[in-house]
XYZ file of C-alpha atoms in Angstrom:
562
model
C 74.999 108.579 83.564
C 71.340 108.699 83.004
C 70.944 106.959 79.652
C 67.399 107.225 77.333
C 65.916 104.011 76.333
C 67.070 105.036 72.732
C 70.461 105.958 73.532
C 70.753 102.180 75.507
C 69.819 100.350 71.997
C 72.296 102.571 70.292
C 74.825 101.174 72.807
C 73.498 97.814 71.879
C 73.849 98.215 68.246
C 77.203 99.536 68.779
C 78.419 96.426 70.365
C 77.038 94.294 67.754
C 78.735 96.123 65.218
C 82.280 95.135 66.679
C 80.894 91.536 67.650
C 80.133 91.755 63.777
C 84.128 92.516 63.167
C 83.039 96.171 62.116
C 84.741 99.092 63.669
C 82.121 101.786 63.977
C 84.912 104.558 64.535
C 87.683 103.485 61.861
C 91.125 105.547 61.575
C 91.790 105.131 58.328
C 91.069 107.791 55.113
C 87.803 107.240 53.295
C 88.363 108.597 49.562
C 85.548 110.894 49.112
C 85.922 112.156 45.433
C 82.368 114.042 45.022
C 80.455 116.443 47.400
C 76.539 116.088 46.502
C 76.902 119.458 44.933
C 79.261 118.353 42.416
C 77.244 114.876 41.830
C 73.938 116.787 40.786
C 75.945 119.920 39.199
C 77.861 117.234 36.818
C 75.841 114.109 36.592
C 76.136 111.516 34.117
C 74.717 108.337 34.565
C 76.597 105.160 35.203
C 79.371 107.496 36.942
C 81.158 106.303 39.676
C 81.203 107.820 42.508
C 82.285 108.395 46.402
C 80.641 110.118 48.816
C 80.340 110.100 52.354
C 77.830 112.247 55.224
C 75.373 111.479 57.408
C 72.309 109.237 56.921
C 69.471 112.084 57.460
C 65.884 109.987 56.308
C 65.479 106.392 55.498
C 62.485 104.470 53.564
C 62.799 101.071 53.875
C 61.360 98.601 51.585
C 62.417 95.410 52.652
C 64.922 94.020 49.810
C 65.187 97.585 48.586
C 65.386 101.203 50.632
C 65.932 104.882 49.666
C 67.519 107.185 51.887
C 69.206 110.442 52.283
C 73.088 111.542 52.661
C 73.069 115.038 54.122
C 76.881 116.577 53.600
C 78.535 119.958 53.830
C 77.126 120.663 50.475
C 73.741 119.659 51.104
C 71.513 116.251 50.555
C 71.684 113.509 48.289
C 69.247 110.378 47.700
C 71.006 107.053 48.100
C 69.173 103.802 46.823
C 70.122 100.578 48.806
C 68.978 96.986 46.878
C 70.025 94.105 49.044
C 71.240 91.973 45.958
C 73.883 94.875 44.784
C 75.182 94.936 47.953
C 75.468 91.292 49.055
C 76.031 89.588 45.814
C 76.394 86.600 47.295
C 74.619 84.374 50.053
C 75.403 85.924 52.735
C 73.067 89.172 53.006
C 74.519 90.200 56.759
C 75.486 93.291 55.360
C 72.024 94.858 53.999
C 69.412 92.359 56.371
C 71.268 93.297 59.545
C 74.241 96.006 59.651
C 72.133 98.173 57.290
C 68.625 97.773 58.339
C 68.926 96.528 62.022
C 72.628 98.300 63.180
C 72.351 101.639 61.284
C 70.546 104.386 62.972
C 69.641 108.191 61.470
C 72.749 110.523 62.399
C 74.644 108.118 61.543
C 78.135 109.149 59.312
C 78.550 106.473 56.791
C 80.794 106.189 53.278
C 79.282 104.923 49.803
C 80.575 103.875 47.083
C 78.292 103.644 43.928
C 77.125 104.622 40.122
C 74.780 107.589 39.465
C 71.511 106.960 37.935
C 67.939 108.538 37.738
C 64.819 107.218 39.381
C 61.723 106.793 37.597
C 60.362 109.837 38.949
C 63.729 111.616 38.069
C 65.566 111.895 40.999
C 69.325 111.996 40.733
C 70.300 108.584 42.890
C 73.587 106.897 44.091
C 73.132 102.748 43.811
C 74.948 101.983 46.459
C 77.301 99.002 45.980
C 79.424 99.244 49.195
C 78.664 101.648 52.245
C 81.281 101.666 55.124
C 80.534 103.122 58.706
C 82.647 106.386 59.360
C 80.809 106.940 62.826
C 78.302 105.360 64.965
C 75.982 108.329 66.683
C 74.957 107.816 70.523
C 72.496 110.296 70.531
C 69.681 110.667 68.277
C 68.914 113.714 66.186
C 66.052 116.173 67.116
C 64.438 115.533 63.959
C 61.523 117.372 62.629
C 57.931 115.201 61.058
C 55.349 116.380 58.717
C 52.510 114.682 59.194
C 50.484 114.104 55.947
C 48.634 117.499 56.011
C 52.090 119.267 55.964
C 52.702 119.933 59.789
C 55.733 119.652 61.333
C 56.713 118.288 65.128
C 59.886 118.409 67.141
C 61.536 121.048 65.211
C 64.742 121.461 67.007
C 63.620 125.654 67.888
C 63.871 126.381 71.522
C 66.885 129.565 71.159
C 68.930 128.376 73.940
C 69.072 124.357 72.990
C 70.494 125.579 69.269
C 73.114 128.123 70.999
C 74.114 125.446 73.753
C 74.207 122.621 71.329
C 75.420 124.347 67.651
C 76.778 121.322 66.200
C 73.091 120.173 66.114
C 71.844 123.314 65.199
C 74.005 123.191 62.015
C 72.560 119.404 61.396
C 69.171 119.452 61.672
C 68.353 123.417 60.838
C 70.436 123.423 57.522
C 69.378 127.279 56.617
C 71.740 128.100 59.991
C 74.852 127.350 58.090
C 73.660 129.683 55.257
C 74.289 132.495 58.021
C 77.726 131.187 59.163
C 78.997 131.487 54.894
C 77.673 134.951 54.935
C 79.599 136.245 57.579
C 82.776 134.040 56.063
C 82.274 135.993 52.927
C 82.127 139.320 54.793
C 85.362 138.830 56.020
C 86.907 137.929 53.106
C 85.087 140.939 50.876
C 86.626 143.400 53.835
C 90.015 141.614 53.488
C 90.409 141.928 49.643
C 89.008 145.837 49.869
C 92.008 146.969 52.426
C 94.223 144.475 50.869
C 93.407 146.423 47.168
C 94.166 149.287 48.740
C 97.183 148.554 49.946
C 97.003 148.209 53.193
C 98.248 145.486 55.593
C 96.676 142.983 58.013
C 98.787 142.601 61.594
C 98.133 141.391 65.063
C 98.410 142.870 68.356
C 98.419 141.741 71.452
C 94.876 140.099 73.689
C 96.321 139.804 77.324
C 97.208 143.701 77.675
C 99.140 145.346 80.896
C 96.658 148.682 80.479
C 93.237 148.070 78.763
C 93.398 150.717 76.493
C 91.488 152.145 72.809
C 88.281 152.777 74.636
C 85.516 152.645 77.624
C 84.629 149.867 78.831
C 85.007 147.817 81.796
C 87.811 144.858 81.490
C 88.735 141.443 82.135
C 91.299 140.881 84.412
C 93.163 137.779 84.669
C 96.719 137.134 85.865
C 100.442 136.072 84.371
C 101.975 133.889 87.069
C 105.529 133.750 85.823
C 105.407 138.172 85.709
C 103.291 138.110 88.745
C 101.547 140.915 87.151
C 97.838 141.762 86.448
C 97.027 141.401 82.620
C 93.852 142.474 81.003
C 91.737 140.908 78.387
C 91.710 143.195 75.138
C 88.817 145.742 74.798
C 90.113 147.081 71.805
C 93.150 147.138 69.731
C 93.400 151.161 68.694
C 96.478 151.906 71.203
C 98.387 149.275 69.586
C 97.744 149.613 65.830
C 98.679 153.592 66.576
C 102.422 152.153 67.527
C 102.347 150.793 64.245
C 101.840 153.996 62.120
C 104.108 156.179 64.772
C 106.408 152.868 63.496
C 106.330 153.989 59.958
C 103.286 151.816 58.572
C 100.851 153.883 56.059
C 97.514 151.200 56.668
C 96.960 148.638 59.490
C 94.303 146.707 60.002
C 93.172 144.216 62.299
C 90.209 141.524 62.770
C 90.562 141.427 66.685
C 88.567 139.321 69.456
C 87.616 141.650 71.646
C 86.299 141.269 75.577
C 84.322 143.673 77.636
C 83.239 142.342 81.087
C 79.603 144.331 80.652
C 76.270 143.285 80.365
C 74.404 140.866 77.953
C 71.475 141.381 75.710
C 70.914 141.114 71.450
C 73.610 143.154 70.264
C 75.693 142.389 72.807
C 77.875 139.143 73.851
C 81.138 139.860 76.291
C 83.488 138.319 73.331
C 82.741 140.191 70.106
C 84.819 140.648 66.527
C 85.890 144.289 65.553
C 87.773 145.824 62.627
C 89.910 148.227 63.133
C 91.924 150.065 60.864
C 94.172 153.353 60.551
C 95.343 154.878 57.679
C 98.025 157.569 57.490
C 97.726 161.500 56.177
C 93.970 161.236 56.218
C 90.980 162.534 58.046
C 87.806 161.564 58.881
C 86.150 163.136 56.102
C 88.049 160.943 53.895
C 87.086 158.135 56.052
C 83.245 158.828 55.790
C 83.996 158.334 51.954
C 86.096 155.274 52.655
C 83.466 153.672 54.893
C 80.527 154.156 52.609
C 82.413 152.530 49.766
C 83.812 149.783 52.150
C 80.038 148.735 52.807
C 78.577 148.839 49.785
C 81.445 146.683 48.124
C 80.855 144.176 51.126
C 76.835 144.028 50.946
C 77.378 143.245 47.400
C 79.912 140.648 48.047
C 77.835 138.889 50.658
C 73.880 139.392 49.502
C 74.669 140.221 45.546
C 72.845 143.225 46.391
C 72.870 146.830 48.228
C 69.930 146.161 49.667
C 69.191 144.403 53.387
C 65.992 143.712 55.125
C 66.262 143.960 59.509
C 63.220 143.172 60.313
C 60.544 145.538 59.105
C 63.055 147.598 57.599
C 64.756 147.606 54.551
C 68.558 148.810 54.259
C 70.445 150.442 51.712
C 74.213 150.265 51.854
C 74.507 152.244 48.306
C 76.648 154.895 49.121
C 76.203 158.031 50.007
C 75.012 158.373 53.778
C 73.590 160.644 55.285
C 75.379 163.034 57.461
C 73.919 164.805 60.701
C 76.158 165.960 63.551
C 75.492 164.817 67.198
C 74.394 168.544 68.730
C 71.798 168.857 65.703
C 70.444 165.235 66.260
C 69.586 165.946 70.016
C 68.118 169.604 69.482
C 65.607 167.492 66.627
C 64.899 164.995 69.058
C 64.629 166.739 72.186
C 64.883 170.337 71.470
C 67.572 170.624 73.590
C 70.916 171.988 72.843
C 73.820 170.897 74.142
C 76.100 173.607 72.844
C 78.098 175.451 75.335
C 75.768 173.021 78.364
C 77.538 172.929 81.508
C 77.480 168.921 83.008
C 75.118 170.515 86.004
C 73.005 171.566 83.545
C 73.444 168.223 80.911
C 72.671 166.086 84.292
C 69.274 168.309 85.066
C 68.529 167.890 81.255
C 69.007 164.173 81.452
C 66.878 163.696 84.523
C 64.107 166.460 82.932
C 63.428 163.866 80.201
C 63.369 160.718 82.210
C 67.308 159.379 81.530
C 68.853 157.181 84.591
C 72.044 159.147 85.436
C 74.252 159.189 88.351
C 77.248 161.630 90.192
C 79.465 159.624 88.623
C 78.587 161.137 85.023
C 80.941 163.642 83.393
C 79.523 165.646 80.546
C 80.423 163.031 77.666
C 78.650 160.037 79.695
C 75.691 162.495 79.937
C 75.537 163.823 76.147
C 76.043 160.125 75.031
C 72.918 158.466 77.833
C 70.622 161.547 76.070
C 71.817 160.602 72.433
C 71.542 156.891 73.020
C 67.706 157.214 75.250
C 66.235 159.951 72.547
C 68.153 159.733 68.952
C 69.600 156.485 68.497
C 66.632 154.523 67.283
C 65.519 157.002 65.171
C 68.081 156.336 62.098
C 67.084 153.853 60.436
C 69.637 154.310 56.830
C 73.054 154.377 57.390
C 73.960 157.664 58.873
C 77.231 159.335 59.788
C 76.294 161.072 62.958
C 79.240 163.682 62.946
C 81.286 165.994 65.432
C 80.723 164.408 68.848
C 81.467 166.798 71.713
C 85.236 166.508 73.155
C 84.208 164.941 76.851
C 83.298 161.920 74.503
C 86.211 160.826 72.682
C 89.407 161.242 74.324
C 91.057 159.960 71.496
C 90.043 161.683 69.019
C 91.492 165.076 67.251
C 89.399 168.754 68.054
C 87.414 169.859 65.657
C 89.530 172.562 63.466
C 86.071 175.125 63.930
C 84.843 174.207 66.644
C 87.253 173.685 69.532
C 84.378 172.019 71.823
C 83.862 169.019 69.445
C 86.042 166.468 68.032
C 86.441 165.333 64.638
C 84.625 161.708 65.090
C 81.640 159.796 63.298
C 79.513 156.551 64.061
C 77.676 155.012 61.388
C 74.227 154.052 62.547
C 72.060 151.810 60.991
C 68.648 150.617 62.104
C 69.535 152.390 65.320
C 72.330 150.747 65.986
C 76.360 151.803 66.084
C 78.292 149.600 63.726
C 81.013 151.892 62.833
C 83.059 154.494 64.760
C 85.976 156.803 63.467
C 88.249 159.551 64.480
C 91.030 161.854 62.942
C 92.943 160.628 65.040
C 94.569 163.089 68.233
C 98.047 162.966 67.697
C 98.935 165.761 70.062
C 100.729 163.945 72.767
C 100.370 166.993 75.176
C 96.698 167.545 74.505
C 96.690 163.491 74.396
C 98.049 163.331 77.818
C 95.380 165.907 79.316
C 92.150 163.803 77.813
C 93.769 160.949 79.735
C 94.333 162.812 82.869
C 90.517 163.600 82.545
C 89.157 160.119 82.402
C 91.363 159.553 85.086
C 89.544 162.461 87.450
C 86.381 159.957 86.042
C 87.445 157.325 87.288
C 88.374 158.767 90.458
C 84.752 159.730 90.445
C 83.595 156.097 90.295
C 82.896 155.689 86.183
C 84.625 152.012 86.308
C 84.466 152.446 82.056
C 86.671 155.619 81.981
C 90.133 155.038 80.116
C 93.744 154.363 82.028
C 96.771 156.315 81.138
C 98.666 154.502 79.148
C 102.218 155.843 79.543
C 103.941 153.939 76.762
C 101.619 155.330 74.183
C 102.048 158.286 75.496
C 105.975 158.195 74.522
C 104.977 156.342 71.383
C 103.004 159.682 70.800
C 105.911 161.861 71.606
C 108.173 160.264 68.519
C 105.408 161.549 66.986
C 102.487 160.082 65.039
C 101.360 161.692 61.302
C 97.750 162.621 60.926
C 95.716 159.592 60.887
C 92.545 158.329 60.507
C 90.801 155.847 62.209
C 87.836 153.345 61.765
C 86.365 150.428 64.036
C 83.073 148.287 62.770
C 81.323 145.642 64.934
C 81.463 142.698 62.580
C 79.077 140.714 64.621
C 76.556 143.592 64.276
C 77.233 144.021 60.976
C 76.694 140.377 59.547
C 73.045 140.619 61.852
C 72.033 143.455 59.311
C 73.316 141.659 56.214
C 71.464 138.866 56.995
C 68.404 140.024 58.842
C 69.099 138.619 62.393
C 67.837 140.750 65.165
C 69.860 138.900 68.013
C 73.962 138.350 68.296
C 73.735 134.792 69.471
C 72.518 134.062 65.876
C 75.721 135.077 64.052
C 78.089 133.387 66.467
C 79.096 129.773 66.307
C 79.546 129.905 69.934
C 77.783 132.427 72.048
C 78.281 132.717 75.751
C 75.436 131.369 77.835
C 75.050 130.498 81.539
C 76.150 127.477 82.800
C 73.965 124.507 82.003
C 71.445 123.425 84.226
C 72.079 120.105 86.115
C 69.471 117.194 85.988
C 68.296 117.014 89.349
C 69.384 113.959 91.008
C 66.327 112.310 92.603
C 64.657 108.745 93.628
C 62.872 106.383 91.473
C 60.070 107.327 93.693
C 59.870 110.893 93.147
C 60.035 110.281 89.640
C 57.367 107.816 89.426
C 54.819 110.548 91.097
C 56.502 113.221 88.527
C 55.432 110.703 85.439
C 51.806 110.340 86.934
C 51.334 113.938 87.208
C 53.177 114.480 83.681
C 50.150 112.064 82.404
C 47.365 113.823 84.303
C 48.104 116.823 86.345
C 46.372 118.340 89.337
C 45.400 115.225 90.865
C 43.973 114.688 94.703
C 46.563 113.986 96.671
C 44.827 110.804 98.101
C 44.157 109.633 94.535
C 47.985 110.326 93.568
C 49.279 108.321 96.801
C 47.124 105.787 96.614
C 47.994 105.243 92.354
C 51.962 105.577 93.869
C 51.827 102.118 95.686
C 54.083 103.366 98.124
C 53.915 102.789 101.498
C 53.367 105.711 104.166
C 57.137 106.442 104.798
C 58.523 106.469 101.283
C 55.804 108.226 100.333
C 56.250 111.402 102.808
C 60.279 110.999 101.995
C 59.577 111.334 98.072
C 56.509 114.687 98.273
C 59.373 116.071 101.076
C 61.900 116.033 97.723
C 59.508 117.524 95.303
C 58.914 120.066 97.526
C 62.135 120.896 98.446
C 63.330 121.148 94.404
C 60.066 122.834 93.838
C 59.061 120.529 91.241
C 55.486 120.145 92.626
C 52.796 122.461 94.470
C 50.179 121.034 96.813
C 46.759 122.931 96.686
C 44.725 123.392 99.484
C 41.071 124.563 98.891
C 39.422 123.782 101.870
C 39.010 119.925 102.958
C 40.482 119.207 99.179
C 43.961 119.087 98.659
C 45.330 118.644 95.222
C 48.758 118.396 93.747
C 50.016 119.987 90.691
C 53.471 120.412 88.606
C 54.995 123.499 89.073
């Protein structure tokens, strides 16, 4: 393992520590009794305290040294005296183990009394400090230099998504993000839970991957020896439970659709679903405005969001536009009545990529999402989506070419969808028997039959209603984040790139050209030292990992970094 120079005298210290009789990693409970929250929210001086985090700044002063205890709570100033903590003769404790053996990043415990600085700072005197944890790796701190700018701020997108514990250390306004979306959940939780309605599970690893369009994950149960699927949504499932009698059920499900990857998109996502008995979608609209605006006031104290250059208003009511009147404003087209011949020439008239594969709802919904979708910027309820769309969903009682459906928009976005519910299990079985023609077709998103809830169906289901919201999208517009990977802990990212493996040679011409780049190639061999055979072996493996490009501009050759 290719060790920095820092990460060797960590090793080092870490040693000494143990020769010192001090276990840097110790197993037994350290009796933390304050957060630094609770120190500076009730402080009294001469109060003693424990606390216990790790050491984020240090200012040493030789006998005496401030520093900085950075918690779950937040920071707290810590002043070290070397007399207070070795009493007696022996000053191992402060001279060496503190000063010499303890590094920043470090986790360490204190015990101590409050009292205020003479600049009136709230202070621990620290009278014993135990380690909790000795860090190997340093933190990317950020410096501000004396005119107020700041270096190595830990920024670059993919190292904080790759490496989120540091993220979470060093970038404390990250966290901030992570209670929001904590609180979101809970505020949705306590408004279904008022209402009376219940939380449940269903199953992830499904035999059909049913409750929408998309394209699976497929994985496989050795002891059935049968295919299983990852769970693209949970709708099939919770519509057993009301056919089983249940009024409400609801469900915070982990989701997985094996499709591409961009802002508002990650393969493993959070939904809500939730169905409610003897209602319709109307009543849902009403429902789903009153959900939102209880949750943005729950998270942000307020109706009000800003995304981006846009500011939100969850305060209910929404707007309400239906699907064939927002693509006749947008494009002057009307769908009404279209055949899909005519819905693919439309399509291709106004510069949409569509394919044979396409039935009419694939087309109506590439037009809506290419020309309309960005334009609502409020929340919305775009209403009565043509039938070919949602095979799930109950026809509209005027208009037997739509279906009774809405999706909320929001900053041109979908974050909510919602049906009354088809509970029709002949006209059920038909829609399904269409996506299958789909997928016959070559549409690899169109829907399976799924015989069981078929039957389910057929014991028959009361009218329902039905609502799914994105809860990853959501919490990006309650807390102004234009990308996905910002509200999840753990985002999915491509494999890590491996350090190339290559000679001390090749490295030593890499750290001359790092220090002065485009350099004669003469000059650089003759500055390696190395003789003619090493040298052609190392340039060969630069070359080869493309790591370096050799110029040629006429007689002069020169060699640069790539």
């Amino acid at each position: 393992m290719q060790l920095s120079e820092q990460e060797i005298i960590r090793r080092e210290k870490l040693n000494t520590l143990r020769e010192l009789g001090i276990n840097p990693y110790p197993a037994n409970l350290f009796p933390v009794n304050h957060t630094s929250k609770q120190v500076k929210e009730h402080f009294e001086e001469g109060k003693k305290v424990i606390v216990a985090g790790r050491l984020m700044s240090v200012r040493d002063q030789g006998k005496a040294s401030f520093a900085e205890l950075q918690d779950s709570e937040g920071r707290l100033q810590l002043y070290f005296n070397r007399d207070v903590i070795c009493p007696n003769e022996d000053k191992t404790m402060y001279n060496t183990v503190f000063r010499k053996l303890t590094d920043l990043g470090d986790f360490i415990g204190v015990e101590g009394e409050l009292f205020t600085t003479q600049v009136g700072a709230k202070c621990v005197r620290v009278e014993n400090f135990t380690f909790l944890s000795k860090t190997l790796r340093p933190l990317p701190l950020p410096k501000t230099d004396a005119e107020g700018n700041t270096y190595d701020e830990f920024v670059d997108p993919e190292l904080r998504y790759r490496m989120r514990y540091v993220d979470l250390v060093v970038n404390p306004h990250v966290k901030e993000v992570f209670i929001k979306r904590t609180k979101l959940f809970h505020a949705m939780r306590t408004f279904f839970n008022n209402a009376g309605y219940m939380e449940v599970e269903t199953p992830i690893l499904q035999s059909i991957p049913g409750g929408a369009s998309a394209r699976p994950f497929i994985t496989h149960h050795n002891s059935l020896d049968i295919p299983l699927y990852m769970r693209i949504a949970n709708e099939l499932y919770l519509k057993r439970l009301i056919v089983g009698g249940f009024e409400g059920v609801y469900e915070f499900s982990k989701n997985f659709r094996n499709e591409g990857m961009d802002r508002t998109h990650n393969p493993e996502f959070t939904a809500m679903e939730i169905y409610v008995a003897y209602k319709d979608y109307n009543w849902m609209m009403e429902f789903t405005e009153k959900l939102l605006e209880y949750c943005a006031l729950q998270v942000n104290g307020t109706t009000e969001a800003v995304f981006g250059e846009h500011k939100v208003n969850f305060k209910a009511p929404y707007a309400r536009v239906s699907m064939t009147d927002a693509i006749k404003q947008f494009t002057g087209f009307d769908i009404s009545g279209k055949t899909e011949a005519e819905l693919y020439e439309a399509a291709k008239s106004m510069g949409i990529e569509v394919d044979g594969s396409m039935g009419k709802g694939k087309l109506i919904d590439e037009i809506f999402g290419a020309k309309c979708e960005g334009n609502f910027i409020q929340p919305t309820f775009i209403t009565d989506y043509p039938k070919e769309m949602s095979p799930l969903c109950k026809t509209h009682r005027d208009n037997p070419d739509l279906t009774e459906r809405f999706e909320l928009m929001v900053c041109g976005k979908e974050i909510a969808n919602a049906y009354s519910e088809l509970n029709d299990p002949i006209d059920q079985r038909e829609r399904f028997e269409a996506q299958l023609a789909l997928s016959e077709r070559g549409d690899d998103e169109a829907m399976f039959i799924d015989q069981d809830f078929l039957r389910a169906l057929e014991y028959g289901m009361p009218p329902t209603s039905g609502l799914g919201i994105g809860m990853d999208r959501l919490i990006m517009f309650l807390t102004n984040n234009p990308s996905i990977q910002e509200v999840l802990f753990f985002p999915q990212m491509k494999p890590e790139a491996k350090p190339l493996a290559i000679s001390e040679e090749a490295k030593a011409i890499v750290a001359m050209l790092k220090t002065e780049n485009n350099q004669a190639l003469a000059t650089l061999k003759e500055k390696s030292g190395l003789s003619g055979k090493k040298w052609d072996a190392s340039m060969k493996e630069l070359s080869k990992h493309a790591l370096i490009k050799v110029m040629v501009e006429g007689d002069n050759k020169t060699v640069v970094l790539n």
